[in-house]
Coordinates of C-alpha atoms and ligand atoms in Angstrom, one line a residue:
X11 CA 0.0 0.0 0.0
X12 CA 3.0 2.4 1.0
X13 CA 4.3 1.3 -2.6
X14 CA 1.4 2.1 -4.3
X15 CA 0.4 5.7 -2.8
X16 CA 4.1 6.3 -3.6
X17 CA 3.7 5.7 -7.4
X18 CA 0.4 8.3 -7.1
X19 CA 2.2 11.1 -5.2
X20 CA 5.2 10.6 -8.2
X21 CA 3.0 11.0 -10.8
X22 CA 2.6 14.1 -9.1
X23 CA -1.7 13.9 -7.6
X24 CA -2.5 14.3 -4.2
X25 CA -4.8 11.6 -2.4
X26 CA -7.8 12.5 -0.7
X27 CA -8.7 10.8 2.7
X28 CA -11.4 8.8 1.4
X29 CA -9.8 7.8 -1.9
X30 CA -7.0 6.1 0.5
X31 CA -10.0 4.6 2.1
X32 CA -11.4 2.9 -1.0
X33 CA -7.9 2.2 -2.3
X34 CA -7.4 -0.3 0.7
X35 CA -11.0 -1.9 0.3
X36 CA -11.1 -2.4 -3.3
X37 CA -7.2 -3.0 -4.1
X38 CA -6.2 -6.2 -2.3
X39 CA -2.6 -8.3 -2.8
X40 CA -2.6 -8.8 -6.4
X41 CA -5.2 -6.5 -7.7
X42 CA -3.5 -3.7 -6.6
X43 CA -1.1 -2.6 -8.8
X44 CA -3.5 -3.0 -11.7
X45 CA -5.8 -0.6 -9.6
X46 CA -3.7 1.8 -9.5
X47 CA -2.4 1.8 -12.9
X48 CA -5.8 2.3 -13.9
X49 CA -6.6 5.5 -11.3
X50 CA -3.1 6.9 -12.7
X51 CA -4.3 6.7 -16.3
X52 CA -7.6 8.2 -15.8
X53 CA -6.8 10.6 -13.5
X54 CA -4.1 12.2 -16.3
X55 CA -6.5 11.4 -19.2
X56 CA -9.0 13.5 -17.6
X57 CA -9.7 17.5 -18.4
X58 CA -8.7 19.5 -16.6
X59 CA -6.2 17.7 -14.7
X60 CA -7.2 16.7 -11.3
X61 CA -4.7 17.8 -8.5
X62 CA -6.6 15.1 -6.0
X63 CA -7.3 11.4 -6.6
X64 CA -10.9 11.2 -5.1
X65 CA -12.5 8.1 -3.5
X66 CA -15.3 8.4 -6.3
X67 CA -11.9 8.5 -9.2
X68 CA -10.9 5.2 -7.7
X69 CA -14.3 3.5 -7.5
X70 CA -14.6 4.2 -11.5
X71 CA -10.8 2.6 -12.1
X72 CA -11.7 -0.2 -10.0
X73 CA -15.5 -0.2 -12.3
X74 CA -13.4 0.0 -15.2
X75 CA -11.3 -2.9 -14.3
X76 CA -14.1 -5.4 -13.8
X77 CA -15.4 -4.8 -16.7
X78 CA -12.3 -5.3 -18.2
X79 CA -11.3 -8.8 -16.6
X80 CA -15.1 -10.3 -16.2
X81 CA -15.4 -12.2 -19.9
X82 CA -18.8 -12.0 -21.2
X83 CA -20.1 -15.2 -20.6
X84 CA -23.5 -17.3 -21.3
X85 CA -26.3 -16.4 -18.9
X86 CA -29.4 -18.7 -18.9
X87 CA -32.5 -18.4 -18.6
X88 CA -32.4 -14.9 -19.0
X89 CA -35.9 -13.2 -19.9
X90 CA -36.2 -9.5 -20.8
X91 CA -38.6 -6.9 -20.6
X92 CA -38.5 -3.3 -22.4
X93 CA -35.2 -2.3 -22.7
X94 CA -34.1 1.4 -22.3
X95 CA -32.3 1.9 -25.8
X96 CA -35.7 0.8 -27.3
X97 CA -38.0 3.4 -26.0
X98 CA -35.5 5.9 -26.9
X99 CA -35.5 7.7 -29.9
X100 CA -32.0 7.7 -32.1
X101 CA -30.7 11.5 -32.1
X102 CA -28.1 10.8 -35.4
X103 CA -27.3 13.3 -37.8
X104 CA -24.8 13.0 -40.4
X105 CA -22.8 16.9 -40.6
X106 CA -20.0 15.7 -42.8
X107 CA -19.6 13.3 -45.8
X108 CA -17.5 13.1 -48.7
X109 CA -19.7 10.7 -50.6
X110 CA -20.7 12.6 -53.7
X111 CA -18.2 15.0 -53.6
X112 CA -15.5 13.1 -55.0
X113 CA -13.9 12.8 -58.2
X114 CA -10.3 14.2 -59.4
X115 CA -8.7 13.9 -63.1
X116 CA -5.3 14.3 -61.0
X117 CA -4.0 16.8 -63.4
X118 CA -1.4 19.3 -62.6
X119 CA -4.4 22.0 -61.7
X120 CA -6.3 19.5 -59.2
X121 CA -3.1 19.3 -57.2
X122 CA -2.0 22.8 -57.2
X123 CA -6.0 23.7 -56.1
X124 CA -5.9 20.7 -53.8
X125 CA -2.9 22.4 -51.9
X126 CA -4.2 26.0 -52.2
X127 CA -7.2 24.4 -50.2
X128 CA -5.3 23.1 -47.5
X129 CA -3.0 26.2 -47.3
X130 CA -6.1 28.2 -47.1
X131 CA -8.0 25.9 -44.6
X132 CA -5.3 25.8 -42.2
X133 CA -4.3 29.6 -42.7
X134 CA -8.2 30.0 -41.5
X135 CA -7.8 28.0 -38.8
X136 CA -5.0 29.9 -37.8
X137 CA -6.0 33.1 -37.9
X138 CA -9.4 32.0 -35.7
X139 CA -6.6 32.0 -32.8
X140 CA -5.6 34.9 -30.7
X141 CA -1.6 33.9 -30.4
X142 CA -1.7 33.7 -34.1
X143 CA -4.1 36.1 -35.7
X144 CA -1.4 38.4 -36.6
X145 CA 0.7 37.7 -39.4
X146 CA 3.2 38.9 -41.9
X147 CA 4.3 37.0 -45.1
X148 CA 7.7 35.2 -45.9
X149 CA 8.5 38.5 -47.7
X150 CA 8.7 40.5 -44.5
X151 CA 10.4 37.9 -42.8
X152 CA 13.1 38.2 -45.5
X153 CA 12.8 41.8 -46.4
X154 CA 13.7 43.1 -42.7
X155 CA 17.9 43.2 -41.7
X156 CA 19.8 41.0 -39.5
X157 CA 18.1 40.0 -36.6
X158 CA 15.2 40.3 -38.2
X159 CA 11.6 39.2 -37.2
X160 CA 9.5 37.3 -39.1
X161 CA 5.6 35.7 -38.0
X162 CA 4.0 33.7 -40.9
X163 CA 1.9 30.6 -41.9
X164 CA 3.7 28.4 -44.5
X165 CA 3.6 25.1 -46.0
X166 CA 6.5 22.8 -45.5
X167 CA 7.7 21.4 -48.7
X168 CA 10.9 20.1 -48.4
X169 CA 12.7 19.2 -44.7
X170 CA 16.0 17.8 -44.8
X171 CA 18.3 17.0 -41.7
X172 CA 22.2 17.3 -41.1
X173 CA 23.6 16.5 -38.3
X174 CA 21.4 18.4 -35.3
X175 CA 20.6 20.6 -37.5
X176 CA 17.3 20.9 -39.3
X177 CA 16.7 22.4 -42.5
X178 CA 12.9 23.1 -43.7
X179 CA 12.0 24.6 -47.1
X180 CA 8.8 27.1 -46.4
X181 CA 6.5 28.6 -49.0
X182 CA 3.8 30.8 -48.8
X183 CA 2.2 30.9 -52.3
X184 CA 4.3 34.5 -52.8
X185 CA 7.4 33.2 -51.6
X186 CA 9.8 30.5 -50.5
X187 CA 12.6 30.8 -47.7
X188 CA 14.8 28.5 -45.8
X189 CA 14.6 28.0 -42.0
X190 CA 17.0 26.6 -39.5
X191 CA 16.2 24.7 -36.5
X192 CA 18.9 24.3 -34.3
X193 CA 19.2 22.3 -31.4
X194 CA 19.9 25.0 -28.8
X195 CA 15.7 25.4 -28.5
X196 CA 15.0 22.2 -27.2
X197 CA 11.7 22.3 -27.7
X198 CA 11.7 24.1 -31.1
X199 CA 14.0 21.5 -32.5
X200 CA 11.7 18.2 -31.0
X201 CA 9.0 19.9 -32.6
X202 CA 10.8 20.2 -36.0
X203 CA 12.0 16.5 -35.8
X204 CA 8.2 15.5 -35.7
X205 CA 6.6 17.6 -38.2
X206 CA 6.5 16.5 -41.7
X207 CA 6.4 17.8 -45.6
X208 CA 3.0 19.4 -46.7
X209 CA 1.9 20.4 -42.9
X210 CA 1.0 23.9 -42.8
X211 CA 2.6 25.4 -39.6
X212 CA 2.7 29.6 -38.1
X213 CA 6.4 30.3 -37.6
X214 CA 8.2 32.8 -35.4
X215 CA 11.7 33.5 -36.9
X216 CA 14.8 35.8 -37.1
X217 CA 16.5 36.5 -39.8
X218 CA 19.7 35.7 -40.2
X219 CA 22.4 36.7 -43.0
X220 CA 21.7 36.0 -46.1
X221 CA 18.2 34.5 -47.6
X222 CA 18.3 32.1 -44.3
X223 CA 15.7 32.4 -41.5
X224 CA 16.1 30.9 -38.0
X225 CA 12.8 29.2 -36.2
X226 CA 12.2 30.9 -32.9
X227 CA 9.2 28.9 -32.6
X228 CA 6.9 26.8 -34.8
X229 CA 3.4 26.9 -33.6
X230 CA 1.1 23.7 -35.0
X231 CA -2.7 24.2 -35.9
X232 CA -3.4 22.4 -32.4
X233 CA -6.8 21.6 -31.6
X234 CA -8.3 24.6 -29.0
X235 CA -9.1 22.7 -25.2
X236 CA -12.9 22.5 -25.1
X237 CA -15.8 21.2 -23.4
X238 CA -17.1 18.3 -25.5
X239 CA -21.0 17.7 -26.0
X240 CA -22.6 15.2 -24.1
X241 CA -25.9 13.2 -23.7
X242 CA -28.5 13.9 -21.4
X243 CA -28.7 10.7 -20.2
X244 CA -27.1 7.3 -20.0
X245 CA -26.9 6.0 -23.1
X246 CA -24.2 4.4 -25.3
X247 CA -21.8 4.2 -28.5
X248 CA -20.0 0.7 -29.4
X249 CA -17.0 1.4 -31.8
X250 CA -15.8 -1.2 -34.0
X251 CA -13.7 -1.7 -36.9
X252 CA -11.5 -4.0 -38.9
X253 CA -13.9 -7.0 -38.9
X254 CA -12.4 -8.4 -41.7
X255 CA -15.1 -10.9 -42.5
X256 CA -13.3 -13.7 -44.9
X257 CA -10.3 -13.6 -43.7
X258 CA -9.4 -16.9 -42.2
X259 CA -8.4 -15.3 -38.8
X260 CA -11.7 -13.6 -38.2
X261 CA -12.5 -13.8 -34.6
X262 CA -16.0 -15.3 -35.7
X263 CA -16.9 -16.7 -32.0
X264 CA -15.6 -13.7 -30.5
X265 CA -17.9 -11.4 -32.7
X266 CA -20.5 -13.4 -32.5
X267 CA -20.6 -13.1 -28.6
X268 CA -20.6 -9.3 -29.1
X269 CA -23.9 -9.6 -30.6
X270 CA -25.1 -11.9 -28.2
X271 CA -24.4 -8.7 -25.6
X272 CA -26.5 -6.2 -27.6
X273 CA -29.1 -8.7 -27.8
X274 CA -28.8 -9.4 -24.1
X275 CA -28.6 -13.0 -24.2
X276 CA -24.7 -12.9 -22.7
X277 CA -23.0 -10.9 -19.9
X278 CA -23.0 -10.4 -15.9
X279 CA -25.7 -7.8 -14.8
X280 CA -22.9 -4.8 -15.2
X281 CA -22.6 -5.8 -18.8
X282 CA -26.3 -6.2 -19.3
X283 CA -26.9 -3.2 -17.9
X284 CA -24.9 -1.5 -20.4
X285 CA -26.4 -3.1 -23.5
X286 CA -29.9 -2.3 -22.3
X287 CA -28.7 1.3 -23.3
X288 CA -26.4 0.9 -26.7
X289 CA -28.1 3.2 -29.1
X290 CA -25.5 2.9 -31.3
X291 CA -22.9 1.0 -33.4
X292 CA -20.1 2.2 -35.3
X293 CA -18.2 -0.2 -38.2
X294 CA -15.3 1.7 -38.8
X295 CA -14.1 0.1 -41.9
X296 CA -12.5 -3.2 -43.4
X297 CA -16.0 -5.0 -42.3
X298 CA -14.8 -7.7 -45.0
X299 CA -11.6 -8.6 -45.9
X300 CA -12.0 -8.1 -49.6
X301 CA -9.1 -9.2 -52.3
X302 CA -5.7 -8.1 -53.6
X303 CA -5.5 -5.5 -51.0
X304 CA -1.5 -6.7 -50.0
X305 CA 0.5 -9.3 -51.8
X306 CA -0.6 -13.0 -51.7
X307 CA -3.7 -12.1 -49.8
X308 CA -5.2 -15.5 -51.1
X309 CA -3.2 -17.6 -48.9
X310 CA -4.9 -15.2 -45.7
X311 CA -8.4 -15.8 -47.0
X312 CA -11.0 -18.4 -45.9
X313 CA -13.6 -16.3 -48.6
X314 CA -12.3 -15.5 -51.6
X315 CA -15.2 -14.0 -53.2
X316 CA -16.0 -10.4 -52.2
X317 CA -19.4 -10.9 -52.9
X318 CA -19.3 -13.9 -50.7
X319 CA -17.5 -11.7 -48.1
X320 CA -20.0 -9.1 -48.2
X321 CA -23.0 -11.5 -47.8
X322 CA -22.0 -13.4 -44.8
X323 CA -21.1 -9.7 -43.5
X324 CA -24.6 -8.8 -43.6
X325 CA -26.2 -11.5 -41.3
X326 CA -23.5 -10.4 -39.2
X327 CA -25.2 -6.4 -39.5
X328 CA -28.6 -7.8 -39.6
X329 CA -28.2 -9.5 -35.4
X330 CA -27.4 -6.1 -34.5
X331 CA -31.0 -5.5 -32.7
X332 CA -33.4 -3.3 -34.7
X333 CA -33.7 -0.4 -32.1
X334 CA -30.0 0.5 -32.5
X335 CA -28.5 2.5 -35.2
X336 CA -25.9 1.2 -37.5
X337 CA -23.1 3.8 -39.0
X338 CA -20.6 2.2 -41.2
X339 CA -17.6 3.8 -43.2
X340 CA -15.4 2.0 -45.6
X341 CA -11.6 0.9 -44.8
X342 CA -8.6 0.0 -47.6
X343 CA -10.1 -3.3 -47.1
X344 CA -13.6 -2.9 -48.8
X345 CA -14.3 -2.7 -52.0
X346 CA -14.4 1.2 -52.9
X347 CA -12.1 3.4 -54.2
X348 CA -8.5 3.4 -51.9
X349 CA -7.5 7.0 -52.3
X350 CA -8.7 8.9 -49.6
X351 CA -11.0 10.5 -48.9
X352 CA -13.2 7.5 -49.9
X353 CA -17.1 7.7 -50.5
X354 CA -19.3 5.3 -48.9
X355 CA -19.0 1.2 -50.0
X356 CA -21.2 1.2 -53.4
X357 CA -24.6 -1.0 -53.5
X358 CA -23.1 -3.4 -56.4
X359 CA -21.0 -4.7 -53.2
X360 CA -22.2 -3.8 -49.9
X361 CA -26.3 -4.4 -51.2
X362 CA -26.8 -7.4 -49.0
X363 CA -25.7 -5.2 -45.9
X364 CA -27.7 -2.2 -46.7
X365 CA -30.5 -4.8 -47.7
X366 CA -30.4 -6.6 -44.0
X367 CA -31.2 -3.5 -41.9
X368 CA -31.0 0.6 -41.6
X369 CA -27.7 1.6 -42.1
X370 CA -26.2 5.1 -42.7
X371 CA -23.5 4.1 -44.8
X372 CA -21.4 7.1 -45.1
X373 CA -17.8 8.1 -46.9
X374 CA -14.0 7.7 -45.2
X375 CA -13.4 10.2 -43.6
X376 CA -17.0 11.4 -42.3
X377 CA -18.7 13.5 -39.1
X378 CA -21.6 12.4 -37.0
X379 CA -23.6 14.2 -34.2
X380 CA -25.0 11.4 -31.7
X381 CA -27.1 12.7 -28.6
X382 CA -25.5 15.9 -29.1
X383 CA -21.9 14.3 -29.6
X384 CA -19.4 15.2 -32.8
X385 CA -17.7 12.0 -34.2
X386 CA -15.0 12.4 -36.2
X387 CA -15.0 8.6 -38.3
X388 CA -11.9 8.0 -40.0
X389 CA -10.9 4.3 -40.8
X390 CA -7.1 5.3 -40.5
X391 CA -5.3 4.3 -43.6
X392 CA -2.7 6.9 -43.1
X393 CA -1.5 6.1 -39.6
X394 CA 1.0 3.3 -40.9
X395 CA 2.5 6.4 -42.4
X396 CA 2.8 8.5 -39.6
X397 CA 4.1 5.7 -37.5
X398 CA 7.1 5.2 -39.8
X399 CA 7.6 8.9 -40.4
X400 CA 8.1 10.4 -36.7
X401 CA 10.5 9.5 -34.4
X402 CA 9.0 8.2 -31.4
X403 CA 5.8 6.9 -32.5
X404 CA 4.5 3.5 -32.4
X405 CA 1.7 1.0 -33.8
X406 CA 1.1 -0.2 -30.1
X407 CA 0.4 3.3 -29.0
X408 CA -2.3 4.6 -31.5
X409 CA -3.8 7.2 -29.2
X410 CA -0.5 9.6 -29.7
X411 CA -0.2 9.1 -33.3
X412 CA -3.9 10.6 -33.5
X413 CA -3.0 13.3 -31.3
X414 CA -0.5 14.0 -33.4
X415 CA -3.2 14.4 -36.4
X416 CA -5.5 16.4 -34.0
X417 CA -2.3 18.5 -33.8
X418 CA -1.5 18.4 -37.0
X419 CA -5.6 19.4 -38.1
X420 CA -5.1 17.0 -40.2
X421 CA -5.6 13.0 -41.1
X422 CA -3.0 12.7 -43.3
X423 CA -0.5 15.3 -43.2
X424 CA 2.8 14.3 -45.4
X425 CA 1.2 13.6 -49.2
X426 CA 2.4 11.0 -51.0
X427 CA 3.8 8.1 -48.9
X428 CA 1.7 4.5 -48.5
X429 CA -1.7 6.1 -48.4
X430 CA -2.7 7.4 -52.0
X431 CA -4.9 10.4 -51.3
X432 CA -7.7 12.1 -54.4
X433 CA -6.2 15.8 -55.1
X434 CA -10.1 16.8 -54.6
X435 CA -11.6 20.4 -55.0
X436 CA -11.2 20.7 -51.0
X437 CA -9.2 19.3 -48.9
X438 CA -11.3 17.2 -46.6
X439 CA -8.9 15.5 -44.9
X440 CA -8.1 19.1 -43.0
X441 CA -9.8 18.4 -39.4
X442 CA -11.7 21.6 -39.4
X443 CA -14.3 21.0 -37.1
X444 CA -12.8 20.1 -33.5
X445 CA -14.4 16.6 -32.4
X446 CA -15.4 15.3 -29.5
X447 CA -14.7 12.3 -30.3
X448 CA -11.9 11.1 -33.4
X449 CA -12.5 6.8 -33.7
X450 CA -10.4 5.4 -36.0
X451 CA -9.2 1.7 -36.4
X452 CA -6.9 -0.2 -39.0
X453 CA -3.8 -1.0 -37.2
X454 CA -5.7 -3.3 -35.2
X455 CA -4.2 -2.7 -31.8
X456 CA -7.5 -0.4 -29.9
X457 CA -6.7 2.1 -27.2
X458 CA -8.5 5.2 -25.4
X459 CA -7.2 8.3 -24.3
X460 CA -8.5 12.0 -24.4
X461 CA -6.6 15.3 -25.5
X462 CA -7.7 18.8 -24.6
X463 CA -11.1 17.3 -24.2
X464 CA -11.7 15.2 -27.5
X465 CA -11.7 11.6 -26.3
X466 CA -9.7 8.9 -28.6
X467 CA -10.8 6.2 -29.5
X468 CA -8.9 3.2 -31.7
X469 CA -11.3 0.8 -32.2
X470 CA -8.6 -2.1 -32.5
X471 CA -9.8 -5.6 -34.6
X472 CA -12.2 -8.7 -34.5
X473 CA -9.2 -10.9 -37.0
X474 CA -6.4 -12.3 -35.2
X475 CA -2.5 -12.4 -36.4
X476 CA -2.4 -13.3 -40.2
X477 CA 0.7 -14.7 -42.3
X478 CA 1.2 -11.2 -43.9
X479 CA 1.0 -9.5 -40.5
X480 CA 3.7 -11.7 -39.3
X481 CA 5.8 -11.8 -42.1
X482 CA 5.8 -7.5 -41.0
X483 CA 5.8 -8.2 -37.7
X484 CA 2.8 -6.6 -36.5
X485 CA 1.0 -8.2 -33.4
X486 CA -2.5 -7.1 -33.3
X487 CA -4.9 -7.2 -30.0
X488 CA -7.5 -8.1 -31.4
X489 CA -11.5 -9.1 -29.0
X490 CA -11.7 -5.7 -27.5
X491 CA -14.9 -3.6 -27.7
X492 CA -14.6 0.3 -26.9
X493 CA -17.8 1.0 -25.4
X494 CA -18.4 4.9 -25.2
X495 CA -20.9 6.4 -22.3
X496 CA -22.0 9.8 -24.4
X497 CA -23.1 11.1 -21.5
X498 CA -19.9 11.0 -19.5
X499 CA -17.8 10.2 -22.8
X500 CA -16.1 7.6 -20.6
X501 CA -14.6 4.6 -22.6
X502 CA -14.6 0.8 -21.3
X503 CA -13.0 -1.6 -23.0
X504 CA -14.8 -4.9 -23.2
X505 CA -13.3 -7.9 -23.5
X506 CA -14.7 -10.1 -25.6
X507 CA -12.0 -12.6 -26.1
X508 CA -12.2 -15.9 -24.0
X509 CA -15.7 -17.9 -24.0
Ligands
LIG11 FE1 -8.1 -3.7 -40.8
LIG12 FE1 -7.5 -1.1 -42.6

């Protein structure tokens, strides 16, 4: 116990009497150390940062945990009355999605408009903020003397590295100029190390002699800190993704039992509670596994007919009880375009889905209101890219690598690596409305977190490890439902794993 109020008071929160109290009841021997993990992690996921670990913050950890360890199991002889999500009307409305939008020659002109739009999208999203409404152009950064100083919005186009020394190639649409990062502005530099080519950033510089200009500071677009939306009363989102229905590591008995929860045929009274009041599901992408989407596929696939694939998905979507609302978006896995962004998964595959049940089948990437809640749905093609690209990230932490692209405002910010992206009228892969929620999925690993109040979801996978994953590497954790509370946007991760 000494030990673990130690770890608390190092991470730098205070303990309340009570919360000490609750900490010996509910953390004995073994369970302790997982308790406290889990008080730690909520307490610095929360906004604003607590500076006291209450009683009633470690009765949620020690909820949270439960869930977490109790598998869903069988119940029989279970009856049901009326359950709560069914006398409840759905409050869904779709704000963003690309469907219909779409369509690029990918001549020289759709690029060059395609990166006027994001120039001029993230140029609007800076001058919407106090610290950076005021700005010059590269020309008066250059056109002052030595010493002089320079505040601008530019796009990156070029950054090269030598030694410590950073080298970025900045253009404004008028003109282009060199900047230094050094390394004796720690924080400066680290920033500069992480950013990439095409993100649009505000810079504070000083000119030095010659043509060259030194970063003082490079300021990203940065989501504002806000108070997210919320339901009026309990009721709750499930978010899932990367089904891949056909593959032959699809975690059939697994999802199977996830339906059996919504239909409230399996789980302890906790559980059942909590499916009484899912109003809605979320498919995030890759339902099927579809064909030729990496090389030698085949060898991965117990279907290997998309049609096939698509059809068995559906009685999958049609057990998902009628009172719940169904939102899917496409992944690189189904069978609609791959650039990005992608419009919703056309009838001519998809049909037997959209023939099973009500589903808003909707474009990658795409917004949602739910109960008064803003989703921000992206499957995540582009976070391989971003993973390989800046130092420090990592598949099996996908909650920073999306706070890097609510940083960033954007879902894709370097052009041109894995992901192929359409060079569309707009760019709609800017994140111009702040959500209160960003879900994304495809690297099959799920996590939650929350940054300046917009909670984070990765949805991880219902397919286990297959050949082509190995052969890369990648160990997925797949069997784990994030379940979302919209009214306290709290996120529990079910385990669906073990029978
Ligand atoms: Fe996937
Ligand atoms: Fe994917």
């Amino acid at each position: 116990m000494r030990r673990a109020v130690g770890t608390i008071l190092e991470a730098g929160f205070q303990m309340e009497s009570e919360a000490f109290k609750t900490l010996v009841e509910r953390g004995r021997e073994d369970s302790l150390k997982p308790l406290v993990d889990e008080v730690l992690k909520m307490a610095s996921s929360a906004q604003p940062r607590p500076l006291f670990i209450s009683a009633d913050l470690v009765l949620k950890a020690a909820e949270q945990l439960a869930l977490a360890d109790v598998a869903v199991v069988p119940v029989e002889g279970l009856g049901h009355g009326r359950r709560f999500a069914e006398d409840r009307e759905a409050k869904l409305e779709v704000v963003f999605d690309p469907t219909g939008k779409l369509g690029t020659a990918g001549s020289i002109d759709d690029f060059l408009r395609y990166f006027r739009s994001r120039f001029e999208k993230m140029s609007n999203l800076f001058r919407q903020r106090i610290d950076t409404r005021s700005s010059g152009t590269i020309a008066d950064a250059l056109a002052g003397g030595t010493n002089g100083r320079g505040r601008f919005i530019a796009m990156v186009v070029e950054k090269r590295e030598k030694g410590n020394r950073i080298f970025l190639t900045v253009d404004d649409y008028d003109d282009e100029a060199t900047i230094l990062v050094g390394d004796s502005n720690p924080t400066v530099w680290q920033t500069a190390r992480r950013i990439s080519r095409d993100q649009v950033l505000f810079l504070e510089t000083r000119k030095s002699s010659g043509k060259l200009l030194v970063a003082e500071n490079i300021v990203l677009p940065e989501i504002p800190d806000h108070r997210p939306g919320h339901a009026s009363d309990e009721v709750y989102a499930i978010l899932v993704s990367d089904v891949h229905v056909g593959s032959k590591v699809f975690m059939e008995d697994a999802f199977r039992r996830v339906l059996g929860w919504l239909k409230g045929e399996v789980g302890g009274p906790d559980q059942r509670h909590i499916a009484d009041h899912v109003k809605y599901v979320v498919v995030g992408g890759d339902l099927v596994d579809g064909i030729g989407v990496y090389p030698r596929q085949e060898i991965d696939l117990k279907i290997p007919d998309i049609y096939e694939q698509y059809r068995l998905a559906a009685k999958f979507v049609a057990d998902i009880p009628e009172h719940m609302e169904v939102v899917l978006i496409p992944g690189n896995h189904d069978a609609v375009r791959q650039a990005l962004p992608q419009p919703k998964i056309p009838k001519e595959f998809a049909g037997p889905v959209y023939d099973s049940r009500r589903v808003v089948s909707l474009g990658d990437p795409s917004e949602v209101r739910m109960e008064g809640v803003d989703f921000l749905l992206f499957h995540g093609t582009s976070l391989m890219d971003i993973i390989s690209s800046v130092p420090g990230s990592d598949y099996q932490r996908p909650v920073e690598v999306m706070e890097y692209q609510l940083r960033a405002r954007h879902l894709a910010p370097e052009y041109g690596r894995g992901t192929s992206i359409g060079p569309e009228i707009e760019d709609w892969l800017v994140i111009e409305h702040v959500p209160d929620v960003f879900q994304s999925g495809h690297i099959h690993v799920p996590g939650s977190g929350v940054y300046r109040g917009t909670t984070i979801v990765n949805s991880g996978a219902w397919q286990g490890q297959t050949d082509y994953q190995k052969r890369m590497g990648l160990v997925p954790q797949p069997g784990l439902l994030p379940v979302v509370n919209l009214q306290s946007l709290q996120v529990r991760m079910m385990d669906f794993r073990s029978e």
